[in-house]
Each structure stands twice: as structure tokens, then as C-alpha cells.
Amino acid sequence: GQSLEQPSEVTAVEGAIVQINCTYQTSGFYGLSWYQQHDGGAPTFLSYNALDGLEETGRFSSFLSRSDSYGYLLLQELQMKDSASYFCALYNQGGKLIFGQGTELSVKP
Amino acid sequence: NAGVTQTPKFRILKIGQSMTLQCTQDMNHNYMYWYRQDPGMGLKLIYYSVGAGITDKGEVPNGYNVSRSTTEDFPLRLELAAPSQTSVYFCASNQGGSGNTIYFGEGSWLTVV
């Protein structure tokens, strides 16, 4: 099967940089995605890594290393509105998308 | 462009009742998914479909059924509702072939009492 592990909580201050890690176990997959979810809302897509390396989208960057079964989401210039839950998810060859348990990010002033 | 639409948004069911959560997407996406999310937890895949007439089980399929008779619609059926099925349910869709940009519906809050 597939499984993903993330830290349950991360706290950072406004304006700082924070990294949310994701380790996974799988026999094969297309790529690793990241999603943001605010309380009471639907998940929204942030970033996707099909290949090893860094993908940058504005203040958010995501990294994947298949050899290390590891990825991370990097959030720069943190803002209060970034306080939310962040999920990594594996997208496999059969079209299945499996999520990690999520990391709750708290941004403090 | 409505995207992914789920109905109902809120529902209270009695134990043993049955109901169907509706999901429709207007993006002509091949892949559709149903997830449940318990408070403070991640999303668990219930069922998914890679095209009309094709469905497959996810991580937690017991107590649920799905069908995919058209590209647009992917209803989720709960038979004999149990308190353990109290959760928020999300439908999602994706063109397929890539994990890039998967669209979610707004969610359906279901309580079984």
C-alpha cells in the first residue's frame, strides 16, 4: 500500500520561512502534490512535483526526492492568512490520490 | 463555470437510513474521487473512478457504493447509515494522467444520529 507521514503541527512567525516535510512509502507513483485547507473549507491545490527537484510558485515551493522518499513544502514570507492545514498527497499510476494526515501551520504575529 | 458541485451541503441521518450524496463536474474530467474527512484528520479515499463505467475502491470503501454512468456525475450512496459515517465528504475531479490541479467540491457535512 501507500502511506505518507507529516508533522502534525508547525508554528512560525509572520515574515519567516517554514518547511513542512513529507515522507512516504509506495511501490510506484506519478508525483507528489500539496494542498492547503482552511478550517471549514475545501482543500485547494498548491503545487505538484512529477520530477525530482524544486517547483516554485510565488511564495510557495515544493521539493521531491524519489531516492529519499521525501518531499517538502516551503512557504516564504509567511502571512497570517497562511495559517491552515497542509497536506501532501501521492498520485499513483492508477489515478489514485492518497493523502497524508496533514500539518497544521500556525502563523504568529 | 461551476467546477465541482456537491449536494446536499448539510444532512442529518438516523441510524439505518440510506442516502445519496450527489457530485457533478462540468469540466469534462475523466477522474473523479470521493473522500471523507473526520475532524482534525486527513482525507481518506472512499472510491474513485477513471472514467464512465469504471469505479474502484479506495482506502475506506465499506458501507458505501458508487456509480459512474456519465462523465459528469459520480454519486456516493450510503446504505444503512452508522454513527461512524459522521464526517465531511468531499468530491473531487481531475483530467487524469497527472496529479496537477485536482478540483474539490465544497464538501457535504453528514451527521448520523
PDB file of C-alpha atoms in Angstrom:
ATOM      1  CA  GLY A   1       0.000   0.000   0.000  1.00  0.00           C
ATOM      2  CA  GLN A   2       0.878   3.636   0.243  1.00  0.00           C
ATOM      3  CA  SER A   3       1.436   5.796   3.305  1.00  0.00           C
ATOM      4  CA  LEU A   4       2.593   9.330   3.975  1.00  0.00           C
ATOM      5  CA  GLU A   5       3.881  10.956   7.157  1.00  0.00           C
ATOM      6  CA  GLN A   6       3.870  14.633   8.058  1.00  0.00           C
ATOM      7  CA  PRO A   7       4.421  16.522  11.308  1.00  0.00           C
ATOM      8  CA  SER A   8       1.087  17.207  12.980  1.00  0.00           C
ATOM      9  CA  GLU A   9       1.823  20.835  13.883  1.00  0.00           C
ATOM     10  CA  VAL A  10       4.244  23.576  12.934  1.00  0.00           C
ATOM     11  CA  THR A  11       4.407  27.100  14.352  1.00  0.00           C
ATOM     12  CA  ALA A  12       6.209  30.056  12.780  1.00  0.00           C
ATOM     13  CA  VAL A  13       6.165  33.851  12.934  1.00  0.00           C
ATOM     14  CA  GLU A  14       4.910  36.255  10.335  1.00  0.00           C
ATOM     15  CA  GLY A  15       7.509  37.035   7.683  1.00  0.00           C
ATOM     16  CA  ALA A  16       9.527  33.891   8.367  1.00  0.00           C
ATOM     17  CA  ILE A  17      10.160  30.826   6.195  1.00  0.00           C
ATOM     18  CA  VAL A  18       8.753  27.440   7.148  1.00  0.00           C
ATOM     19  CA  GLN A  19       9.311  23.963   5.729  1.00  0.00           C
ATOM     20  CA  ILE A  20       6.740  21.173   6.026  1.00  0.00           C
ATOM     21  CA  ASN A  21       8.195  17.730   5.437  1.00  0.00           C
ATOM     22  CA  CYS A  22       6.533  14.661   3.991  1.00  0.00           C
ATOM     23  CA  THR A  23       7.968  11.151   3.897  1.00  0.00           C
ATOM     24  CA  TYR A  24       6.217   8.385   2.051  1.00  0.00           C
ATOM     25  CA  GLN A  25       6.162   4.684   1.284  1.00  0.00           C
ATOM     26  CA  THR A  26       4.894   3.482  -2.074  1.00  0.00           C
ATOM     27  CA  SER A  27       5.678   0.967  -4.770  1.00  0.00           C
ATOM     28  CA  GLY A  28       5.240   3.471  -7.553  1.00  0.00           C
ATOM     29  CA  PHE A  29       3.703   6.857  -8.216  1.00  0.00           C
ATOM     30  CA  TYR A  30       3.446   9.668 -10.733  1.00  0.00           C
ATOM     31  CA  GLY A  31       4.089  12.547  -8.373  1.00  0.00           C
ATOM     32  CA  LEU A  32       3.627  14.321  -5.057  1.00  0.00           C
ATOM     33  CA  SER A  33       1.055  17.073  -4.584  1.00  0.00           C
ATOM     34  CA  TRP A  34       0.480  19.661  -1.870  1.00  0.00           C
ATOM     35  CA  TYR A  35      -2.838  21.096  -0.756  1.00  0.00           C
ATOM     36  CA  GLN A  36      -3.939  23.839   1.604  1.00  0.00           C
ATOM     37  CA  GLN A  37      -7.112  23.666   3.652  1.00  0.00           C
ATOM     38  CA  HIS A  38      -8.540  26.405   5.840  1.00  0.00           C
ATOM     39  CA  ASP A  39     -10.964  25.496   8.640  1.00  0.00           C
ATOM     40  CA  GLY A  40     -14.339  24.527   7.213  1.00  0.00           C
ATOM     41  CA  GLY A  41     -13.140  24.801   3.633  1.00  0.00           C
ATOM     42  CA  ALA A  42     -12.260  22.512   0.780  1.00  0.00           C
ATOM     43  CA  PRO A  43      -8.649  21.602   0.001  1.00  0.00           C
ATOM     44  CA  THR A  44      -7.068  23.756  -2.680  1.00  0.00           C
ATOM     45  CA  PHE A  45      -4.179  22.717  -4.882  1.00  0.00           C
ATOM     46  CA  LEU A  46      -0.812  24.376  -4.201  1.00  0.00           C
ATOM     47  CA  SER A  47       1.940  22.510  -6.019  1.00  0.00           C
ATOM     48  CA  TYR A  48       2.886  19.274  -7.777  1.00  0.00           C
ATOM     49  CA  ASN A  49       6.214  17.527  -8.332  1.00  0.00           C
ATOM     50  CA  ALA A  50       6.328  14.917 -11.048  1.00  0.00           C
ATOM     51  CA  LEU A  51      10.129  15.030 -11.182  1.00  0.00           C
ATOM     52  CA  ASP A  52      12.834  15.340  -8.559  1.00  0.00           C
ATOM     53  CA  GLY A  53      13.796  18.854  -7.677  1.00  0.00           C
ATOM     54  CA  LEU A  54      12.222  22.134  -6.777  1.00  0.00           C
ATOM     55  CA  GLU A  55       8.996  23.635  -8.159  1.00  0.00           C
ATOM     56  CA  GLU A  56       8.390  27.288  -7.365  1.00  0.00           C
ATOM     57  CA  THR A  57       5.038  29.070  -7.424  1.00  0.00           C
ATOM     58  CA  GLY A  58       5.197  32.525  -5.919  1.00  0.00           C
ATOM     59  CA  ARG A  59       5.760  32.278  -2.154  1.00  0.00           C
ATOM     60  CA  PHE A  60       5.344  28.504  -2.223  1.00  0.00           C
ATOM     61  CA  SER A  61       7.920  25.965  -3.371  1.00  0.00           C
ATOM     62  CA  SER A  62       7.799  22.193  -3.293  1.00  0.00           C
ATOM     63  CA  PHE A  63      10.603  19.681  -3.475  1.00  0.00           C
ATOM     64  CA  LEU A  64      10.729  15.972  -4.259  1.00  0.00           C
ATOM     65  CA  SER A  65      13.494  13.399  -3.876  1.00  0.00           C
ATOM     66  CA  ARG A  66      12.366   9.970  -5.072  1.00  0.00           C
ATOM     67  CA  SER A  67      15.605   8.316  -3.935  1.00  0.00           C
ATOM     68  CA  ASP A  68      14.945   9.518  -0.365  1.00  0.00           C
ATOM     69  CA  SER A  69      11.128   9.011  -0.488  1.00  0.00           C
ATOM     70  CA  TYR A  70      10.860  12.569   0.753  1.00  0.00           C
ATOM     71  CA  GLY A  71       9.350  15.865  -0.166  1.00  0.00           C
ATOM     72  CA  TYR A  72       8.688  19.207   1.408  1.00  0.00           C
ATOM     73  CA  LEU A  73       6.651  22.346   1.011  1.00  0.00           C
ATOM     74  CA  LEU A  74       8.435  25.638   1.623  1.00  0.00           C
ATOM     75  CA  LEU A  75       6.441  28.733   2.469  1.00  0.00           C
ATOM     76  CA  GLN A  76       8.258  32.058   2.361  1.00  0.00           C
ATOM     77  CA  GLU A  77       7.312  35.496   3.706  1.00  0.00           C
ATOM     78  CA  LEU A  78       4.696  33.942   5.930  1.00  0.00           C
ATOM     79  CA  GLN A  79       1.433  35.800   6.337  1.00  0.00           C
ATOM     80  CA  MET A  80      -1.306  35.359   8.934  1.00  0.00           C
ATOM     81  CA  LYS A  81      -3.602  34.042   6.191  1.00  0.00           C
ATOM     82  CA  ASP A  82      -1.202  31.112   5.679  1.00  0.00           C
ATOM     83  CA  SER A  83      -2.456  29.616   8.955  1.00  0.00           C
ATOM     84  CA  ALA A  84      -4.136  26.457   7.694  1.00  0.00           C
ATOM     85  CA  SER A  85      -3.652  22.718   7.325  1.00  0.00           C
ATOM     86  CA  TYR A  86      -1.291  21.480   4.638  1.00  0.00           C
ATOM     87  CA  PHE A  87      -1.470  18.021   3.103  1.00  0.00           C
ATOM     88  CA  CYS A  88       0.901  16.087   0.916  1.00  0.00           C
ATOM     89  CA  ALA A  89      -0.637  13.510  -1.420  1.00  0.00           C
ATOM     90  CA  LEU A  90       0.689  10.746  -3.651  1.00  0.00           C
ATOM     91  CA  TYR A  91      -0.739  10.379  -7.161  1.00  0.00           C
ATOM     92  CA  ASN A  92      -0.168   6.888  -8.472  1.00  0.00           C
ATOM     93  CA  GLN A  93      -0.274   5.254 -11.879  1.00  0.00           C
ATOM     94  CA  GLY A  94      -3.820   4.000 -11.401  1.00  0.00           C
ATOM     95  CA  GLY A  95      -5.149   7.511 -10.806  1.00  0.00           C
ATOM     96  CA  LYS A  96      -5.456   7.039  -7.062  1.00  0.00           C
ATOM     97  CA  LEU A  97      -4.660  10.091  -4.901  1.00  0.00           C
ATOM     98  CA  ILE A  98      -3.756   9.272  -1.287  1.00  0.00           C
ATOM     99  CA  PHE A  99      -3.363  11.998   1.344  1.00  0.00           C
ATOM    100  CA  GLY A 100      -1.184  12.325   4.404  1.00  0.00           C
ATOM    101  CA  GLN A 101      -2.674  13.217   7.785  1.00  0.00           C
ATOM    102  CA  GLY A 102      -1.910  16.899   7.390  1.00  0.00           C
ATOM    103  CA  THR A 103       0.203  19.523   9.144  1.00  0.00           C
ATOM    104  CA  GLU A 104      -1.480  22.365  10.976  1.00  0.00           C
ATOM    105  CA  LEU A 105       0.512  25.558  10.465  1.00  0.00           C
ATOM    106  CA  SER A 106       0.042  28.367  12.958  1.00  0.00           C
ATOM    107  CA  VAL A 107       1.487  31.735  11.993  1.00  0.00           C
ATOM    108  CA  LYS A 108       2.064  34.070  14.939  1.00  0.00           C
ATOM    109  CA  PRO A 109       2.435  37.865  14.719  1.00  0.00           C
TER     110      PRO A 109
ATOM    111  CA  ASN B   1     -18.130  27.586 -14.802  1.00  0.00           C
ATOM    112  CA  ALA B   2     -19.388  25.799 -11.663  1.00  0.00           C
ATOM    113  CA  GLY B   3     -16.479  23.328 -11.271  1.00  0.00           C
ATOM    114  CA  VAL B   4     -17.343  20.519  -8.828  1.00  0.00           C
ATOM    115  CA  THR B   5     -20.777  20.758  -7.226  1.00  0.00           C
ATOM    116  CA  GLN B   6     -21.867  18.650  -4.252  1.00  0.00           C
ATOM    117  CA  THR B   7     -25.320  18.341  -2.748  1.00  0.00           C
ATOM    118  CA  PRO B   8     -26.558  18.415  -0.066  1.00  0.00           C
ATOM    119  CA  LYS B   9     -24.233  20.644   1.939  1.00  0.00           C
ATOM    120  CA  PHE B  10     -25.630  19.511   5.293  1.00  0.00           C
ATOM    121  CA  ARG B  11     -27.654  16.443   6.246  1.00  0.00           C
ATOM    122  CA  ILE B  12     -28.680  14.666   9.417  1.00  0.00           C
ATOM    123  CA  LEU B  13     -29.471  10.971   9.070  1.00  0.00           C
ATOM    124  CA  LYS B  14     -30.857   8.481  11.530  1.00  0.00           C
ATOM    125  CA  ILE B  15     -29.034   5.206  12.091  1.00  0.00           C
ATOM    126  CA  GLY B  16     -30.058   2.694   9.457  1.00  0.00           C
ATOM    127  CA  GLN B  17     -31.268   5.254   6.911  1.00  0.00           C
ATOM    128  CA  SER B  18     -29.799   5.466   3.424  1.00  0.00           C
ATOM    129  CA  MET B  19     -28.944   8.453   1.285  1.00  0.00           C
ATOM    130  CA  THR B  20     -27.047   9.562  -1.787  1.00  0.00           C
ATOM    131  CA  LEU B  21     -24.524  12.371  -1.943  1.00  0.00           C
ATOM    132  CA  GLN B  22     -24.544  13.924  -5.384  1.00  0.00           C
ATOM    133  CA  CYS B  23     -21.441  15.149  -7.197  1.00  0.00           C
ATOM    134  CA  THR B  24     -21.358  16.802 -10.618  1.00  0.00           C
ATOM    135  CA  GLN B  25     -18.479  18.374 -12.506  1.00  0.00           C
ATOM    136  CA  ASP B  26     -18.697  20.455 -15.673  1.00  0.00           C
ATOM    137  CA  MET B  27     -15.016  20.335 -16.679  1.00  0.00           C
ATOM    138  CA  ASN B  28     -15.254  17.103 -18.684  1.00  0.00           C
ATOM    139  CA  HIS B  29     -12.787  15.479 -16.297  1.00  0.00           C
ATOM    140  CA  ASN B  30     -12.249  11.755 -16.576  1.00  0.00           C
ATOM    141  CA  TYR B  31     -11.157  11.126 -12.991  1.00  0.00           C
ATOM    142  CA  MET B  32     -13.440  11.635 -10.002  1.00  0.00           C
ATOM    143  CA  TYR B  33     -12.966  10.891  -6.304  1.00  0.00           C
ATOM    144  CA  TRP B  34     -14.876  10.679  -3.054  1.00  0.00           C
ATOM    145  CA  TYR B  35     -13.095  11.387   0.237  1.00  0.00           C
ATOM    146  CA  ARG B  36     -14.189  11.575   3.831  1.00  0.00           C
ATOM    147  CA  GLN B  37     -12.506  13.746   6.427  1.00  0.00           C
ATOM    148  CA  ASP B  38     -13.015  13.262  10.143  1.00  0.00           C
ATOM    149  CA  PRO B  39     -12.270  16.210  12.485  1.00  0.00           C
ATOM    150  CA  GLY B  40      -8.562  17.024  12.680  1.00  0.00           C
ATOM    151  CA  MET B  41      -7.666  14.248  10.285  1.00  0.00           C
ATOM    152  CA  GLY B  42      -6.580  13.849   6.698  1.00  0.00           C
ATOM    153  CA  LEU B  43      -8.695  12.878   3.732  1.00  0.00           C
ATOM    154  CA  LYS B  44      -9.407   9.196   3.284  1.00  0.00           C
ATOM    155  CA  LEU B  45     -10.212   7.930  -0.208  1.00  0.00           C
ATOM    156  CA  ILE B  46     -13.534   6.063  -0.341  1.00  0.00           C
ATOM    157  CA  TYR B  47     -13.959   5.347  -4.059  1.00  0.00           C
ATOM    158  CA  TYR B  48     -12.626   6.725  -7.285  1.00  0.00           C
ATOM    159  CA  SER B  49     -13.378   6.491 -10.999  1.00  0.00           C
ATOM    160  CA  VAL B  50     -11.124   6.908 -14.020  1.00  0.00           C
ATOM    161  CA  GLY B  51     -13.972   7.190 -16.485  1.00  0.00           C
ATOM    162  CA  ALA B  52     -17.645   6.491 -17.112  1.00  0.00           C
ATOM    163  CA  GLY B  53     -18.494   2.902 -16.223  1.00  0.00           C
ATOM    164  CA  ILE B  54     -15.289   2.368 -14.228  1.00  0.00           C
ATOM    165  CA  THR B  55     -15.076   2.574 -10.435  1.00  0.00           C
ATOM    166  CA  ASP B  56     -12.584   1.265  -7.909  1.00  0.00           C
ATOM    167  CA  LYS B  57     -12.276   1.030  -4.145  1.00  0.00           C
ATOM    168  CA  GLY B  58     -10.108   3.388  -2.166  1.00  0.00           C
ATOM    169  CA  GLU B  59      -8.855   3.134   1.413  1.00  0.00           C
ATOM    170  CA  VAL B  60     -12.208   3.044   3.251  1.00  0.00           C
ATOM    171  CA  PRO B  61     -14.973   1.712   0.927  1.00  0.00           C
ATOM    172  CA  ASN B  62     -17.006  -0.303   3.444  1.00  0.00           C
ATOM    173  CA  GLY B  63     -20.542   0.991   3.898  1.00  0.00           C
ATOM    174  CA  TYR B  64     -20.509   2.955   0.633  1.00  0.00           C
ATOM    175  CA  ASN B  65     -21.304   2.402  -3.014  1.00  0.00           C
ATOM    176  CA  VAL B  66     -20.746   4.483  -6.126  1.00  0.00           C
ATOM    177  CA  SER B  67     -21.701   4.518  -9.773  1.00  0.00           C
ATOM    178  CA  ARG B  68     -20.395   6.425 -12.800  1.00  0.00           C
ATOM    179  CA  SER B  69     -22.924   6.277 -15.597  1.00  0.00           C
ATOM    180  CA  THR B  70     -21.836   9.608 -17.108  1.00  0.00           C
ATOM    181  CA  THR B  71     -18.605  11.603 -17.199  1.00  0.00           C
ATOM    182  CA  GLU B  72     -20.236  14.422 -15.234  1.00  0.00           C
ATOM    183  CA  ASP B  73     -21.825  12.574 -12.297  1.00  0.00           C
ATOM    184  CA  PHE B  74     -20.344  10.461  -9.513  1.00  0.00           C
ATOM    185  CA  PRO B  75     -22.925   9.847  -6.750  1.00  0.00           C
ATOM    186  CA  LEU B  76     -21.953   8.265  -3.420  1.00  0.00           C
ATOM    187  CA  ARG B  77     -24.522   6.012  -1.770  1.00  0.00           C
ATOM    188  CA  LEU B  78     -24.583   5.343   1.971  1.00  0.00           C
ATOM    189  CA  GLU B  79     -26.536   2.226   2.881  1.00  0.00           C
ATOM    190  CA  LEU B  80     -27.639   1.600   6.471  1.00  0.00           C
ATOM    191  CA  ALA B  81     -26.013   4.703   7.912  1.00  0.00           C
ATOM    192  CA  ALA B  82     -23.946   4.274  11.087  1.00  0.00           C
ATOM    193  CA  PRO B  83     -22.577   6.890  13.540  1.00  0.00           C
ATOM    194  CA  SER B  84     -19.075   6.040  12.283  1.00  0.00           C
ATOM    195  CA  GLN B  85     -20.062   7.602   8.949  1.00  0.00           C
ATOM    196  CA  THR B  86     -20.479  11.017  10.535  1.00  0.00           C
ATOM    197  CA  SER B  87     -17.921  13.044   8.624  1.00  0.00           C
ATOM    198  CA  VAL B  88     -17.331  15.674   5.975  1.00  0.00           C
ATOM    199  CA  TYR B  89     -17.407  14.259   2.466  1.00  0.00           C
ATOM    200  CA  PHE B  90     -15.507  15.813  -0.427  1.00  0.00           C
ATOM    201  CA  CYS B  91     -15.876  15.043  -4.093  1.00  0.00           C
ATOM    202  CA  ALA B  92     -13.005  15.915  -6.425  1.00  0.00           C
ATOM    203  CA  SER B  93     -12.146  15.696 -10.106  1.00  0.00           C
ATOM    204  CA  ASN B  94      -9.058  15.734 -12.312  1.00  0.00           C
ATOM    205  CA  GLN B  95      -8.445  15.431 -16.021  1.00  0.00           C
ATOM    206  CA  GLY B  96      -6.267  12.380 -15.403  1.00  0.00           C
ATOM    207  CA  GLY B  97      -2.718  11.412 -16.195  1.00  0.00           C
ATOM    208  CA  SER B  98      -1.261  13.944 -13.805  1.00  0.00           C
ATOM    209  CA  GLY B  99      -1.620  14.919 -10.169  1.00  0.00           C
ATOM    210  CA  ASN B 100      -1.565  18.527 -11.206  1.00  0.00           C
ATOM    211  CA  THR B 101      -4.567  20.598 -10.204  1.00  0.00           C
ATOM    212  CA  ILE B 102      -7.301  18.500  -8.685  1.00  0.00           C
ATOM    213  CA  TYR B 103     -10.512  20.378  -8.030  1.00  0.00           C
ATOM    214  CA  PHE B 104     -12.599  19.802  -4.911  1.00  0.00           C
ATOM    215  CA  GLY B 105     -16.238  20.444  -4.201  1.00  0.00           C
ATOM    216  CA  GLU B 106     -17.226  22.499  -1.156  1.00  0.00           C
ATOM    217  CA  GLY B 107     -17.977  19.451   0.976  1.00  0.00           C
ATOM    218  CA  SER B 108     -21.033  17.762   2.456  1.00  0.00           C
ATOM    219  CA  TRP B 109     -21.391  17.658   6.241  1.00  0.00           C
ATOM    220  CA  LEU B 110     -23.148  14.457   7.293  1.00  0.00           C
ATOM    221  CA  THR B 111     -24.232  13.597  10.837  1.00  0.00           C
ATOM    222  CA  VAL B 112     -25.655  10.184  11.709  1.00  0.00           C
ATOM    223  CA  VAL B 113     -27.610  10.072  14.975  1.00  0.00           C
TER     224      VAL B 113
END
